[in-house]
């Protein structure tokens, strides 16, 4: 059913815009549990029509454990926080956030040594025997780390939310095979190998279901080599050096010529209206790409 004025008025009251001061004291925090970032502070799902039930228009993005946040505002009941992450801004449930100082935030993000998740998803455990499962993190997440002395297991530092909403740091454990010590080398082969680790992963509009959409796919892959892409495809298309600008009316020969350079594979992205792909290169004059798309 269509939303009505009652929904809108109630939401306007809930977000408490009148409570926003002239100067906002910014608070800092870390995500302590994988969480959705919403356009409005609600888990209700809004769709454009009956045929787009997997495209929730209120789903903005989703973030993994350890994502840094600037917190600017809260709903009247304090259950939702309006936040800015390095990639986007929107509403996150307060129960998935632990407040910390700016100094703690900077130290956590820059701590060394560190590991980077290189599997589509890695498992996080609370014990060295890998028996107490804590959650998962997607590709490209960075965690401070240290050796455990046990083959195949690495200890990582994880943020937790205490009963007062404050961030506490404790040790967690990951399988060494699922991470890299430091960032992977930035080479076409590395990028292509990482991209194919996501092959056949389900599509997730705005990271729904803990998965990824086309632009998040690009962002996850390049995060493993230490390159931070913006969140959406239009912003991503402005990153780096423009190789070719092919108008809709460009003929096939011109398109193939633009994609014929073998050195472009693995380090180039292809953008079109509302979608983005990773260019893999050309084989026998035929260009190939890998991308995450609905359907």
mmCIF file of C-alpha atoms in Angstrom:
data_model
loop_
_atom_site.group_PDB
_atom_site.id
_atom_site.type_symbol
_atom_site.label_atom_id
_atom_site.label_comp_id
_atom_site.label_asym_id
_atom_site.label_seq_id
_atom_site.Cartn_x
_atom_site.Cartn_y
_atom_site.Cartn_z
ATOM 1 C CA UNK A 1 0.000 0.000 0.000
ATOM 2 C CA UNK A 2 1.108 3.565 -0.589
ATOM 3 C CA UNK A 3 2.523 5.577 2.287
ATOM 4 C CA UNK A 4 0.368 8.501 3.321
ATOM 5 C CA UNK A 5 0.699 11.851 5.051
ATOM 6 C CA UNK A 6 0.462 10.164 8.459
ATOM 7 C CA UNK A 7 3.672 8.222 7.758
ATOM 8 C CA UNK A 8 5.478 11.361 6.599
ATOM 9 C CA UNK A 9 4.285 13.547 9.489
ATOM 10 C CA UNK A 10 5.197 10.870 12.047
ATOM 11 C CA UNK A 11 8.653 10.488 10.500
ATOM 12 C CA UNK A 12 9.224 14.257 10.511
ATOM 13 C CA UNK A 13 8.389 14.340 14.206
ATOM 14 C CA UNK A 14 10.533 11.279 14.959
ATOM 15 C CA UNK A 15 13.707 12.697 13.380
ATOM 16 C CA UNK A 16 13.368 15.771 15.637
ATOM 17 C CA UNK A 17 14.754 18.341 13.223
ATOM 18 C CA UNK A 18 13.765 21.114 15.611
ATOM 19 C CA UNK A 19 16.258 19.650 18.059
ATOM 20 C CA UNK A 20 19.216 20.237 15.724
ATOM 21 C CA UNK A 21 21.327 23.045 17.233
ATOM 22 C CA UNK A 22 22.921 25.857 15.236
ATOM 23 C CA UNK A 23 26.313 24.294 15.952
ATOM 24 C CA UNK A 24 26.435 20.506 16.080
ATOM 25 C CA UNK A 25 28.922 18.911 18.509
ATOM 26 C CA UNK A 26 30.261 15.978 16.484
ATOM 27 C CA UNK A 27 30.617 12.684 18.306
ATOM 28 C CA UNK A 28 32.746 9.816 17.060
ATOM 29 C CA UNK A 29 32.035 6.101 17.074
ATOM 30 C CA UNK A 30 32.767 2.732 15.508
ATOM 31 C CA UNK A 31 30.335 0.193 14.124
ATOM 32 C CA UNK A 32 30.279 -2.770 16.516
ATOM 33 C CA UNK A 33 27.914 -5.057 14.586
ATOM 34 C CA UNK A 34 27.200 -5.273 10.860
ATOM 35 C CA UNK A 35 24.458 -2.751 10.285
ATOM 36 C CA UNK A 36 22.293 -1.127 7.631
ATOM 37 C CA UNK A 37 22.439 2.579 6.916
ATOM 38 C CA UNK A 38 18.979 3.910 6.114
ATOM 39 C CA UNK A 39 17.637 6.981 4.319
ATOM 40 C CA UNK A 40 15.054 7.326 7.124
ATOM 41 C CA UNK A 41 15.276 5.955 10.686
ATOM 42 C CA UNK A 42 13.060 2.930 10.159
ATOM 43 C CA UNK A 43 13.333 -0.731 9.196
ATOM 44 C CA UNK A 44 10.138 -0.416 7.179
ATOM 45 C CA UNK A 45 10.755 -1.056 3.496
ATOM 46 C CA UNK A 46 9.512 1.259 0.748
ATOM 47 C CA UNK A 47 9.376 0.176 -2.896
ATOM 48 C CA UNK A 48 8.716 1.938 -6.189
ATOM 49 C CA UNK A 49 6.289 -0.773 -7.257
ATOM 50 C CA UNK A 50 5.178 -4.371 -6.881
ATOM 51 C CA UNK A 51 7.875 -5.608 -9.262
ATOM 52 C CA UNK A 52 10.820 -4.115 -7.356
ATOM 53 C CA UNK A 53 10.522 -5.909 -4.027
ATOM 54 C CA UNK A 54 14.285 -6.390 -3.749
ATOM 55 C CA UNK A 55 15.018 -2.662 -4.215
ATOM 56 C CA UNK A 56 14.182 -1.049 -0.883
ATOM 57 C CA UNK A 57 14.368 2.681 -1.579
ATOM 58 C CA UNK A 58 15.168 3.410 2.064
ATOM 59 C CA UNK A 59 18.276 1.204 2.001
ATOM 60 C CA UNK A 60 21.280 3.498 1.657
ATOM 61 C CA UNK A 61 24.184 1.157 2.408
ATOM 62 C CA UNK A 62 25.492 -1.272 5.036
ATOM 63 C CA UNK A 63 28.653 -1.229 7.085
ATOM 64 C CA UNK A 64 30.938 -3.774 8.678
ATOM 65 C CA UNK A 65 32.397 -3.987 12.165
ATOM 66 C CA UNK A 66 35.084 -1.332 12.646
ATOM 67 C CA UNK A 67 33.627 1.273 10.252
ATOM 68 C CA UNK A 68 34.315 4.802 11.605
ATOM 69 C CA UNK A 69 31.413 7.177 12.152
ATOM 70 C CA UNK A 70 30.807 10.858 12.781
ATOM 71 C CA UNK A 71 27.524 11.082 14.699
ATOM 72 C CA UNK A 72 25.552 14.298 14.165
ATOM 73 C CA UNK A 73 22.027 13.717 15.478
ATOM 74 C CA UNK A 74 19.604 11.223 17.017
ATOM 75 C CA UNK A 75 15.897 10.449 16.849
ATOM 76 C CA UNK A 76 13.670 11.529 19.737
ATOM 77 C CA UNK A 77 14.030 8.154 21.471
ATOM 78 C CA UNK A 78 17.767 7.842 20.727
ATOM 79 C CA UNK A 79 17.325 4.518 18.915
ATOM 80 C CA UNK A 80 18.667 5.819 15.589
ATOM 81 C CA UNK A 81 21.746 7.967 14.916
ATOM 82 C CA UNK A 82 22.367 10.168 11.896
ATOM 83 C CA UNK A 83 25.917 9.341 10.843
ATOM 84 C CA UNK A 84 28.563 10.078 8.258
ATOM 85 C CA UNK A 85 30.910 7.270 7.209
ATOM 86 C CA UNK A 86 33.857 7.622 4.797
ATOM 87 C CA UNK A 87 31.467 6.526 2.014
ATOM 88 C CA UNK A 88 27.975 7.860 2.737
ATOM 89 C CA UNK A 89 25.619 9.333 5.321
ATOM 90 C CA UNK A 90 22.362 8.159 6.808
ATOM 91 C CA UNK A 91 20.623 6.599 9.821
ATOM 92 C CA UNK A 92 22.144 3.671 11.764
ATOM 93 C CA UNK A 93 20.665 1.842 14.746
ATOM 94 C CA UNK A 94 22.301 3.057 17.970
ATOM 95 C CA UNK A 95 22.564 -0.506 19.312
ATOM 96 C CA UNK A 96 25.144 -1.262 16.593
ATOM 97 C CA UNK A 97 27.403 1.676 17.501
ATOM 98 C CA UNK A 98 30.028 2.249 20.210
ATOM 99 C CA UNK A 99 31.056 5.824 21.010
ATOM 100 C CA UNK A 100 34.731 6.651 21.328
ATOM 101 C CA UNK A 101 37.047 9.658 21.329
ATOM 102 C CA UNK A 102 38.501 11.072 18.135
ATOM 103 C CA UNK A 103 41.949 9.950 19.346
ATOM 104 C CA UNK A 104 40.740 6.365 19.829
ATOM 105 C CA UNK A 105 39.191 6.426 16.369
ATOM 106 C CA UNK A 106 42.357 7.662 14.670
ATOM 107 C CA UNK A 107 44.520 5.178 16.570
ATOM 108 C CA UNK A 108 42.277 2.253 15.633
ATOM 109 C CA UNK A 109 42.227 3.169 11.941
ATOM 110 C CA UNK A 110 45.992 3.698 11.697
ATOM 111 C CA UNK A 111 47.227 0.927 14.011
ATOM 112 C CA UNK A 112 49.913 -1.441 12.718
ATOM 113 C CA UNK A 113 50.417 -4.231 12.041
ATOM 114 C CA UNK A 114 47.057 -4.895 10.432
ATOM 115 C CA UNK A 115 45.281 -7.434 8.265
ATOM 116 C CA UNK A 116 42.811 -6.912 5.421
ATOM 117 C CA UNK A 117 39.974 -9.327 4.664
ATOM 118 C CA UNK A 118 40.437 -10.834 1.212
ATOM 119 C CA UNK A 119 37.588 -13.377 1.018
ATOM 120 C CA UNK A 120 34.055 -12.434 -0.018
ATOM 121 C CA UNK A 121 33.281 -12.724 3.695
ATOM 122 C CA UNK A 122 35.505 -13.640 6.618
ATOM 123 C CA UNK A 123 34.351 -15.143 9.905
ATOM 124 C CA UNK A 124 35.132 -13.390 13.182
ATOM 125 C CA UNK A 125 35.534 -15.516 16.315
ATOM 126 C CA UNK A 126 35.887 -14.760 20.023
ATOM 127 C CA UNK A 127 38.222 -17.648 20.841
ATOM 128 C CA UNK A 128 41.484 -18.910 19.413
ATOM 129 C CA UNK A 129 39.980 -22.348 18.666
ATOM 130 C CA UNK A 130 37.495 -20.632 16.319
ATOM 131 C CA UNK A 131 34.461 -22.091 18.078
ATOM 132 C CA UNK A 132 32.581 -18.975 19.296
ATOM 133 C CA UNK A 133 31.351 -17.210 16.185
ATOM 134 C CA UNK A 134 30.970 -13.429 16.553
ATOM 135 C CA UNK A 135 29.989 -12.300 13.076
ATOM 136 C CA UNK A 136 31.416 -11.673 9.631
ATOM 137 C CA UNK A 137 33.178 -8.935 7.719
ATOM 138 C CA UNK A 138 33.168 -8.382 3.987
ATOM 139 C CA UNK A 139 36.108 -8.028 1.649
ATOM 140 C CA UNK A 140 38.435 -5.074 2.204
ATOM 141 C CA UNK A 141 37.949 -4.582 5.965
ATOM 142 C CA UNK A 142 41.072 -3.580 7.902
ATOM 143 C CA UNK A 143 41.746 -4.726 11.488
ATOM 144 C CA UNK A 144 44.731 -4.162 13.824
ATOM 145 C CA UNK A 145 46.350 -7.560 14.358
ATOM 146 C CA UNK A 146 48.983 -9.633 16.080
ATOM 147 C CA UNK A 147 50.217 -13.216 15.853
ATOM 148 C CA UNK A 148 48.741 -15.816 18.167
ATOM 149 C CA UNK A 149 51.494 -18.412 17.952
ATOM 150 C CA UNK A 150 48.928 -20.829 16.534
ATOM 151 C CA UNK A 151 49.319 -21.755 12.895
ATOM 152 C CA UNK A 152 46.525 -20.522 10.697
ATOM 153 C CA UNK A 153 44.980 -18.130 13.255
ATOM 154 C CA UNK A 154 45.514 -14.378 13.670
ATOM 155 C CA UNK A 155 44.240 -12.212 16.500
ATOM 156 C CA UNK A 156 42.497 -8.963 15.514
ATOM 157 C CA UNK A 157 41.288 -6.028 17.586
ATOM 158 C CA UNK A 158 37.500 -5.556 17.463
ATOM 159 C CA UNK A 159 35.256 -2.786 18.828
ATOM 160 C CA UNK A 160 32.391 -3.753 21.178
ATOM 161 C CA UNK A 161 29.535 -1.676 22.577
ATOM 162 C CA UNK A 162 29.216 -1.799 26.378
ATOM 163 C CA UNK A 163 26.038 -1.277 28.413
ATOM 164 C CA UNK A 164 26.586 2.492 28.353
ATOM 165 C CA UNK A 165 26.977 2.686 24.577
ATOM 166 C CA UNK A 166 30.723 3.261 24.835
ATOM 167 C CA UNK A 167 33.225 1.445 22.642
ATOM 168 C CA UNK A 168 35.483 -1.161 24.223
ATOM 169 C CA UNK A 169 38.243 -2.964 22.346
ATOM 170 C CA UNK A 170 38.781 -6.697 22.689
ATOM 171 C CA UNK A 171 40.562 -9.422 20.815
ATOM 172 C CA UNK A 172 38.911 -11.504 18.128
ATOM 173 C CA UNK A 173 40.292 -14.202 15.861
ATOM 174 C CA UNK A 174 40.294 -14.858 12.129
ATOM 175 C CA UNK A 175 41.578 -17.590 9.853
ATOM 176 C CA UNK A 176 44.879 -16.552 8.307
ATOM 177 C CA UNK A 177 43.767 -17.904 4.906
ATOM 178 C CA UNK A 178 40.962 -15.310 4.762
ATOM 179 C CA UNK A 179 43.128 -12.225 5.269
ATOM 180 C CA UNK A 180 46.268 -10.508 3.996
ATOM 181 C CA UNK A 181 48.974 -9.095 6.253
ATOM 182 C CA UNK A 182 48.807 -5.508 5.063
ATOM 183 C CA UNK A 183 47.265 -4.496 1.755
ATOM 184 C CA UNK A 184 47.638 -6.693 -1.296
ATOM 185 C CA UNK A 185 49.938 -5.392 -4.070
ATOM 186 C CA UNK A 186 48.116 -3.130 -6.520
ATOM 187 C CA UNK A 187 48.411 -5.061 -9.770
ATOM 188 C CA UNK A 188 45.854 -5.958 -12.458
ATOM 189 C CA UNK A 189 46.158 -9.630 -11.494
ATOM 190 C CA UNK A 190 45.424 -8.905 -7.828
ATOM 191 C CA UNK A 191 42.330 -6.877 -8.667
ATOM 192 C CA UNK A 192 40.989 -9.491 -11.085
ATOM 193 C CA UNK A 193 41.606 -12.358 -8.634
ATOM 194 C CA UNK A 194 39.772 -10.443 -5.894
ATOM 195 C CA UNK A 195 36.878 -9.652 -8.222
ATOM 196 C CA UNK A 196 36.396 -13.329 -9.087
ATOM 197 C CA UNK A 197 36.219 -14.218 -5.385
ATOM 198 C CA UNK A 198 32.843 -12.446 -5.466
ATOM 199 C CA UNK A 199 31.613 -14.352 -8.510
ATOM 200 C CA UNK A 200 28.091 -15.771 -7.934
ATOM 201 C CA UNK A 201 27.608 -13.761 -4.714
ATOM 202 C CA UNK A 202 23.980 -12.620 -4.450
ATOM 203 C CA UNK A 203 23.149 -9.066 -5.483
ATOM 204 C CA UNK A 204 22.267 -6.676 -2.661
ATOM 205 C CA UNK A 205 20.813 -3.266 -3.519
ATOM 206 C CA UNK A 206 22.407 -0.810 -1.103
ATOM 207 C CA UNK A 207 24.151 -3.805 0.522
ATOM 208 C CA UNK A 208 20.835 -5.463 1.406
ATOM 209 C CA UNK A 209 21.158 -8.944 2.948
ATOM 210 C CA UNK A 210 24.819 -8.221 3.759
ATOM 211 C CA UNK A 211 25.723 -8.440 0.073
ATOM 212 C CA UNK A 212 26.722 -5.759 -2.460
ATOM 213 C CA UNK A 213 25.486 -3.857 -5.488
ATOM 214 C CA UNK A 214 27.486 -2.817 -8.559
ATOM 215 C CA UNK A 215 29.320 0.129 -6.989
ATOM 216 C CA UNK A 216 29.972 -1.621 -3.676
ATOM 217 C CA UNK A 217 31.454 -4.511 -5.688
ATOM 218 C CA UNK A 218 34.038 -2.101 -7.144
ATOM 219 C CA UNK A 219 34.664 -0.521 -3.745
ATOM 220 C CA UNK A 220 35.208 -3.870 -1.982
ATOM 221 C CA UNK A 221 37.661 -5.170 -4.577
ATOM 222 C CA UNK A 222 39.854 -2.081 -4.635
ATOM 223 C CA UNK A 223 39.816 -1.788 -0.823
ATOM 224 C CA UNK A 224 42.026 -4.885 -0.630
ATOM 225 C CA UNK A 225 44.866 -2.982 -2.322
ATOM 226 C CA UNK A 226 44.370 0.127 -0.179
ATOM 227 C CA UNK A 227 42.424 2.210 -2.712
ATOM 228 C CA UNK A 228 39.278 3.804 -1.319
ATOM 229 C CA UNK A 229 36.626 4.356 -3.970
ATOM 230 C CA UNK A 230 33.511 6.489 -3.338
ATOM 231 C CA UNK A 231 30.231 4.674 -2.663
ATOM 232 C CA UNK A 232 28.128 5.250 -5.781
ATOM 233 C CA UNK A 233 28.820 4.628 -9.450
ATOM 234 C CA UNK A 234 28.559 8.260 -10.586
ATOM 235 C CA UNK A 235 31.222 9.327 -8.083
ATOM 236 C CA UNK A 236 33.382 6.311 -8.934
ATOM 237 C CA UNK A 237 33.343 7.279 -12.628
ATOM 238 C CA UNK A 238 35.186 10.491 -11.706
ATOM 239 C CA UNK A 239 38.098 8.645 -10.064
ATOM 240 C CA UNK A 240 41.403 8.327 -11.934
ATOM 241 C CA UNK A 241 42.125 9.246 -15.549
ATOM 242 C CA UNK A 242 39.448 9.280 -18.255
ATOM 243 C CA UNK A 243 40.423 6.818 -20.988
ATOM 244 C CA UNK A 244 37.478 7.209 -23.352
ATOM 245 C CA UNK A 245 34.121 8.945 -23.394
ATOM 246 C CA UNK A 246 31.807 6.927 -25.618
ATOM 247 C CA UNK A 247 28.505 8.556 -26.418
ATOM 248 C CA UNK A 248 25.400 6.434 -26.913
ATOM 249 C CA UNK A 249 25.711 6.877 -30.687
ATOM 250 C CA UNK A 250 29.372 5.766 -30.854
ATOM 251 C CA UNK A 251 29.724 2.945 -33.351
ATOM 252 C CA UNK A 252 30.903 -0.555 -32.451
ATOM 253 C CA UNK A 253 34.315 -0.143 -34.080
ATOM 254 C CA UNK A 254 35.121 2.906 -31.966
ATOM 255 C CA UNK A 255 34.015 1.160 -28.787
ATOM 256 C CA UNK A 256 36.152 -1.907 -29.518
ATOM 257 C CA UNK A 257 39.148 0.281 -30.338
ATOM 258 C CA UNK A 258 38.834 2.085 -27.006
ATOM 259 C CA UNK A 259 38.873 -1.264 -25.170
ATOM 260 C CA UNK A 260 41.623 -2.917 -27.209
ATOM 261 C CA UNK A 261 44.570 -1.872 -25.009
ATOM 262 C CA UNK A 262 45.579 -4.962 -23.018
ATOM 263 C CA UNK A 263 47.085 -2.822 -20.236
ATOM 264 C CA UNK A 264 43.630 -1.544 -19.246
ATOM 265 C CA UNK A 265 42.377 -4.864 -17.842
ATOM 266 C CA UNK A 266 42.053 -5.025 -14.059
ATOM 267 C CA UNK A 267 42.733 -1.329 -13.522
ATOM 268 C CA UNK A 268 39.858 0.240 -15.472
ATOM 269 C CA UNK A 269 36.182 0.674 -14.746
ATOM 270 C CA UNK A 270 33.353 1.059 -17.243
ATOM 271 C CA UNK A 271 30.533 3.398 -16.313
ATOM 272 C CA UNK A 272 27.105 3.830 -17.805
ATOM 273 C CA UNK A 273 23.974 5.487 -16.491
ATOM 274 C CA UNK A 274 23.266 3.900 -13.091
ATOM 275 C CA UNK A 275 25.769 1.054 -13.420
ATOM 276 C CA UNK A 276 29.497 0.345 -13.216
ATOM 277 C CA UNK A 277 31.733 -2.623 -14.108
ATOM 278 C CA UNK A 278 35.362 -3.755 -13.848
ATOM 279 C CA UNK A 279 37.034 -4.155 -17.239
ATOM 280 C CA UNK A 280 38.966 -7.442 -17.441
ATOM 281 C CA UNK A 281 40.665 -6.920 -20.806
ATOM 282 C CA UNK A 282 40.222 -8.157 -24.344
ATOM 283 C CA UNK A 283 40.847 -11.690 -25.593
ATOM 284 C CA UNK A 284 40.965 -12.212 -29.329
ATOM 285 C CA UNK A 285 39.567 -8.737 -29.832
ATOM 286 C CA UNK A 286 36.554 -9.456 -27.593
ATOM 287 C CA UNK A 287 36.298 -7.259 -24.438
ATOM 288 C CA UNK A 288 35.244 -8.800 -21.124
ATOM 289 C CA UNK A 289 33.951 -7.305 -17.868
ATOM 290 C CA UNK A 290 32.886 -8.575 -14.454
ATOM 291 C CA UNK A 291 30.157 -6.807 -12.525
ATOM 292 C CA UNK A 292 27.451 -7.182 -9.926
ATOM 293 C CA UNK A 293 23.944 -6.754 -11.294
ATOM 294 C CA UNK A 294 20.401 -7.509 -10.332
ATOM 295 C CA UNK A 295 18.875 -10.488 -12.122
#
